Amino acid sequence: MSECRVVELGTEAKNGTRAAARGWGATTVFECRCRKAGNARIARKGQQEETREVNPTAEVNHTYSVTPIIVDMSLDGARLKVVRAQEHLDSLKVAIGEYEKANPYSVTIDNNPKEIGGKANVTKHPDTRLSAIIGDCLHNLSSALDYVMWEIAGTFAGRPLVAPPIGDDKPYFPLWDSPSSFTKYITRLNDPRRWNYKIPDPVISAFERVQPYQAGYGRLGLFKTLVNVDKHRLPLVAQGEIDTFEISVSKVRIGGQFPPPFGTDLSHYKPQVKTQATVYVTWQDPFMPREPVARTMEDFVKLIAHIVPGFDRFCI
């Protein structure tokens, strides 16, 4: 039978951090001292415990710097929400592709003596199921940001947060269209008479860098609007629109001459006409840009996937 004693030699967690308060650090050093024959269970960095045979004639000391098996990655929940949002975006693209491949339009040809023209009209709009997928994607992205805010507040408040209805903690990720609105919200978060989350200046600056009024983050203003819409109705029932329409006369023979002389009366002839239209899915709500839905949603996912890791350093 083996005798294996594991001794914690030290930790690299700094005093005052939440990790140190919980009794373990980001990296903890262990020593495994094995004296008798048998098996010893040891843990190495990034791995589960493993079993190793021990030499019965000598004491064997194993020293490892390991990540504890109990790991608290504070923003893992936010990352999972972004991953789920990406899955919804992939489903949305598939559904849009199926709609577009069905050629949901009709073409009307106008053949008069002076010119040949045509017009394409959408005959079938996308199923409202697309709106539900969009809503699911928006919800997960919004939750990802709010997870970040909750972890930030819990890190610096110095107390456990308690959500309603039992408690009064309900911090949400700030997305404001003006610096004054942003400042007012942060002031409320740190007000000693209210939540008193004690969010420090470096974190406030990190929040401010990703506000919709900052260059490169204007899309987040649209994102916030859509999230609020989704709380009350299906977002933005998406609709199909004609992107491009082509009409061509493939053959016209008049007295063996092609093309016919300018000004020839075409009403006596039957030209062969070919048409091709491209349909894309855009937004119905007037405040949204007239662009493909998938492009807008992809921008949202990319932005928030970029924002979340930027707060890792504040949540350890």
PDB file of N, CA and C in Angstrom, residues 261-305:
ATOM      1  N   PRO A 261     -31.570  47.596 -86.849  1.00  0.00           N
ATOM      2  CA  PRO A 261     -31.270  49.021 -86.997  1.00  0.00           C
ATOM      3  C   PRO A 261     -31.953  49.837 -85.911  1.00  0.00           C
ATOM      4  N   PHE A 262     -31.311  50.901 -85.514  1.00  0.00           N
ATOM      5  CA  PHE A 262     -31.868  51.765 -84.486  1.00  0.00           C
ATOM      6  C   PHE A 262     -33.231  52.304 -84.923  1.00  0.00           C
ATOM      7  N   GLY A 263     -34.222  52.278 -84.010  1.00  0.00           N
ATOM      8  CA  GLY A 263     -35.544  52.790 -84.312  1.00  0.00           C
ATOM      9  C   GLY A 263     -36.479  51.778 -84.936  1.00  0.00           C
ATOM     10  N   THR A 264     -36.006  50.526 -85.129  1.00  0.00           N
ATOM     11  CA  THR A 264     -36.856  49.494 -85.720  1.00  0.00           C
ATOM     12  C   THR A 264     -38.026  49.190 -84.799  1.00  0.00           C
ATOM     13  N   ASP A 265     -39.208  49.050 -85.344  1.00  0.00           N
ATOM     14  CA  ASP A 265     -40.402  48.699 -84.566  1.00  0.00           C
ATOM     15  C   ASP A 265     -40.322  47.228 -84.197  1.00  0.00           C
ATOM     16  N   LEU A 266     -40.152  46.960 -82.894  1.00  0.00           N
ATOM     17  CA  LEU A 266     -39.976  45.582 -82.427  1.00  0.00           C
ATOM     18  C   LEU A 266     -41.301  44.881 -82.152  1.00  0.00           C
ATOM     19  N   SER A 267     -42.412  45.591 -82.316  1.00  0.00           N
ATOM     20  CA  SER A 267     -43.691  44.984 -81.957  1.00  0.00           C
ATOM     21  C   SER A 267     -44.061  43.824 -82.879  1.00  0.00           C
ATOM     22  N   HIS A 268     -43.441  43.749 -84.050  1.00  0.00           N
ATOM     23  CA  HIS A 268     -43.767  42.684 -84.991  1.00  0.00           C
ATOM     24  C   HIS A 268     -42.905  41.443 -84.797  1.00  0.00           C
ATOM     25  N   TYR A 269     -42.008  41.471 -83.846  1.00  0.00           N
ATOM     26  CA  TYR A 269     -41.062  40.367 -83.681  1.00  0.00           C
ATOM     27  C   TYR A 269     -41.143  39.804 -82.260  1.00  0.00           C
ATOM     28  N   LYS A 270     -40.619  38.619 -82.069  1.00  0.00           N
ATOM     29  CA  LYS A 270     -40.633  37.945 -80.766  1.00  0.00           C
ATOM     30  C   LYS A 270     -39.202  37.671 -80.313  1.00  0.00           C
ATOM     31  N   PRO A 271     -38.603  38.608 -79.641  1.00  0.00           N
ATOM     32  CA  PRO A 271     -37.232  38.399 -79.164  1.00  0.00           C
ATOM     33  C   PRO A 271     -37.201  37.376 -78.035  1.00  0.00           C
ATOM     34  N   GLN A 272     -36.077  36.689 -77.910  1.00  0.00           N
ATOM     35  CA  GLN A 272     -35.861  35.753 -76.800  1.00  0.00           C
ATOM     36  C   GLN A 272     -35.248  36.523 -75.633  1.00  0.00           C
ATOM     37  N   VAL A 273     -35.963  36.550 -74.549  1.00  0.00           N
ATOM     38  CA  VAL A 273     -35.562  37.356 -73.401  1.00  0.00           C
ATOM     39  C   VAL A 273     -35.176  36.452 -72.242  1.00  0.00           C
ATOM     40  N   LYS A 274     -34.052  36.778 -71.605  1.00  0.00           N
ATOM     41  CA  LYS A 274     -33.609  36.052 -70.417  1.00  0.00           C
ATOM     42  C   LYS A 274     -33.556  37.016 -69.239  1.00  0.00           C
ATOM     43  N   THR A 275     -33.991  36.528 -68.083  1.00  0.00           N
ATOM     44  CA  THR A 275     -33.989  37.366 -66.878  1.00  0.00           C
ATOM     45  C   THR A 275     -33.335  36.610 -65.727  1.00  0.00           C
ATOM     46  N   GLN A 276     -32.761  37.362 -64.815  1.00  0.00           N
ATOM     47  CA  GLN A 276     -32.156  36.774 -63.616  1.00  0.00           C
ATOM     48  C   GLN A 276     -32.232  37.794 -62.492  1.00  0.00           C
ATOM     49  N   ALA A 277     -32.730  37.377 -61.363  1.00  0.00           N
ATOM     50  CA  ALA A 277     -32.832  38.262 -60.200  1.00  0.00           C
ATOM     51  C   ALA A 277     -32.137  37.627 -59.006  1.00  0.00           C
ATOM     52  N   THR A 278     -31.653  38.467 -58.120  1.00  0.00           N
ATOM     53  CA  THR A 278     -31.050  38.012 -56.868  1.00  0.00           C
ATOM     54  C   THR A 278     -31.828  38.615 -55.709  1.00  0.00           C
ATOM     55  N   VAL A 279     -32.243  37.783 -54.782  1.00  0.00           N
ATOM     56  CA  VAL A 279     -33.018  38.229 -53.631  1.00  0.00           C
ATOM     57  C   VAL A 279     -32.155  38.118 -52.368  1.00  0.00           C
ATOM     58  N   TYR A 280     -32.258  39.110 -51.505  1.00  0.00           N
ATOM     59  CA  TYR A 280     -31.581  39.012 -50.211  1.00  0.00           C
ATOM     60  C   TYR A 280     -32.558  39.363 -49.102  1.00  0.00           C
ATOM     61  N   VAL A 281     -32.229  38.953 -47.894  1.00  0.00           N
ATOM     62  CA  VAL A 281     -33.101  39.183 -46.737  1.00  0.00           C
ATOM     63  C   VAL A 281     -32.594  40.396 -45.979  1.00  0.00           C
ATOM     64  N   THR A 282     -33.458  41.376 -45.821  1.00  0.00           N
ATOM     65  CA  THR A 282     -33.067  42.605 -45.136  1.00  0.00           C
ATOM     66  C   THR A 282     -34.029  42.881 -43.983  1.00  0.00           C
ATOM     67  N   TRP A 283     -33.873  44.049 -43.365  1.00  0.00           N
ATOM     68  CA  TRP A 283     -34.663  44.398 -42.183  1.00  0.00           C
ATOM     69  C   TRP A 283     -35.936  45.139 -42.587  1.00  0.00           C
ATOM     70  N   GLN A 284     -36.989  44.879 -41.871  1.00  0.00           N
ATOM     71  CA  GLN A 284     -38.248  45.567 -42.127  1.00  0.00           C
ATOM     72  C   GLN A 284     -38.374  46.834 -41.297  1.00  0.00           C
ATOM     73  N   ASP A 285     -37.794  46.843 -40.108  1.00  0.00           N
ATOM     74  CA  ASP A 285     -37.910  48.007 -39.235  1.00  0.00           C
ATOM     75  C   ASP A 285     -37.226  49.214 -39.869  1.00  0.00           C
ATOM     76  N   PRO A 286     -37.875  50.382 -39.853  1.00  0.00           N
ATOM     77  CA  PRO A 286     -37.341  51.556 -40.559  1.00  0.00           C
ATOM     78  C   PRO A 286     -36.040  52.097 -39.974  1.00  0.00           C
ATOM     79  N   PHE A 287     -35.755  51.815 -38.699  1.00  0.00           N
ATOM     80  CA  PHE A 287     -34.529  52.346 -38.095  1.00  0.00           C
ATOM     81  C   PHE A 287     -33.298  51.514 -38.446  1.00  0.00           C
ATOM     82  N   MET A 288     -33.516  50.382 -39.135  1.00  0.00           N
ATOM     83  CA  MET A 288     -32.400  49.508 -39.491  1.00  0.00           C
ATOM     84  C   MET A 288     -31.886  49.829 -40.894  1.00  0.00           C
ATOM     85  N   PRO A 289     -30.600  49.584 -41.126  1.00  0.00           N
ATOM     86  CA  PRO A 289     -30.047  49.829 -42.461  1.00  0.00           C
ATOM     87  C   PRO A 289     -30.578  48.812 -43.467  1.00  0.00           C
ATOM     88  N   ARG A 290     -30.657  49.231 -44.728  1.00  0.00           N
ATOM     89  CA  ARG A 290     -31.115  48.323 -45.783  1.00  0.00           C
ATOM     90  C   ARG A 290     -29.923  47.492 -46.237  1.00  0.00           C
ATOM     91  N   GLU A 291     -29.625  46.492 -45.483  1.00  0.00           N
ATOM     92  CA  GLU A 291     -28.499  45.608 -45.763  1.00  0.00           C
ATOM     93  C   GLU A 291     -28.901  44.189 -45.389  1.00  0.00           C
ATOM     94  N   PRO A 292     -28.168  43.193 -45.855  1.00  0.00           N
ATOM     95  CA  PRO A 292     -28.509  41.812 -45.505  1.00  0.00           C
ATOM     96  C   PRO A 292     -28.501  41.585 -43.995  1.00  0.00           C
ATOM     97  N   VAL A 293     -29.522  40.897 -43.529  1.00  0.00           N
ATOM     98  CA  VAL A 293     -29.650  40.596 -42.108  1.00  0.00           C
ATOM     99  C   VAL A 293     -28.418  39.855 -41.579  1.00  0.00           C
ATOM    100  N   ALA A 294     -27.937  38.884 -42.324  1.00  0.00           N
ATOM    101  CA  ALA A 294     -26.804  38.081 -41.860  1.00  0.00           C
ATOM    102  C   ALA A 294     -25.567  38.940 -41.639  1.00  0.00           C
ATOM    103  N   ARG A 295     -25.371  39.969 -42.479  1.00  0.00           N
ATOM    104  CA  ARG A 295     -24.209  40.835 -42.317  1.00  0.00           C
ATOM    105  C   ARG A 295     -24.287  41.612 -41.009  1.00  0.00           C
ATOM    106  N   THR A 296     -25.478  42.142 -40.697  1.00  0.00           N
ATOM    107  CA  THR A 296     -25.655  42.882 -39.454  1.00  0.00           C
ATOM    108  C   THR A 296     -25.394  41.993 -38.244  1.00  0.00           C
ATOM    109  N   MET A 297     -25.997  40.814 -38.245  1.00  0.00           N
ATOM    110  CA  MET A 297     -25.849  39.921 -37.104  1.00  0.00           C
ATOM    111  C   MET A 297     -24.407  39.430 -36.951  1.00  0.00           C
ATOM    112  N   GLU A 298     -23.739  39.216 -38.056  1.00  0.00           N
ATOM    113  CA  GLU A 298     -22.336  38.783 -37.998  1.00  0.00           C
ATOM    114  C   GLU A 298     -21.466  39.872 -37.378  1.00  0.00           C
ATOM    115  N   ASP A 299     -21.756  41.124 -37.699  1.00  0.00           N
ATOM    116  CA  ASP A 299     -21.019  42.226 -37.081  1.00  0.00           C
ATOM    117  C   ASP A 299     -21.238  42.252 -35.573  1.00  0.00           C
ATOM    118  N   PHE A 300     -22.472  42.013 -35.137  1.00  0.00           N
ATOM    119  CA  PHE A 300     -22.754  41.987 -33.705  1.00  0.00           C
ATOM    120  C   PHE A 300     -21.946  40.896 -32.998  1.00  0.00           C
ATOM    121  N   VAL A 301     -21.942  39.696 -33.561  1.00  0.00           N
ATOM    122  CA  VAL A 301     -21.230  38.579 -32.940  1.00  0.00           C
ATOM    123  C   VAL A 301     -19.733  38.875 -32.858  1.00  0.00           C
ATOM    124  N   LYS A 302     -19.173  39.397 -33.931  1.00  0.00           N
ATOM    125  CA  LYS A 302     -17.739  39.693 -33.935  1.00  0.00           C
ATOM    126  C   LYS A 302     -17.389  40.762 -32.895  1.00  0.00           C
ATOM    127  N   LEU A 303     -18.207  41.799 -32.794  1.00  0.00           N
ATOM    128  CA  LEU A 303     -17.941  42.863 -31.832  1.00  0.00           C
ATOM    129  C   LEU A 303     -17.938  42.345 -30.399  1.00  0.00           C
ATOM    130  N   ILE A 304     -18.953  41.580 -30.045  1.00  0.00           N
ATOM    131  CA  ILE A 304     -19.082  41.138 -28.661  1.00  0.00           C
ATOM    132  C   ILE A 304     -18.076  40.040 -28.346  1.00  0.00           C
ATOM    133  N   ALA A 305     -17.745  39.213 -29.321  1.00  0.00           N
ATOM    134  CA  ALA A 305     -16.679  38.229 -29.117  1.00  0.00           C
ATOM    135  C   ALA A 305     -15.345  38.931 -28.887  1.00  0.00           C
TER     136      ALA A 305
END
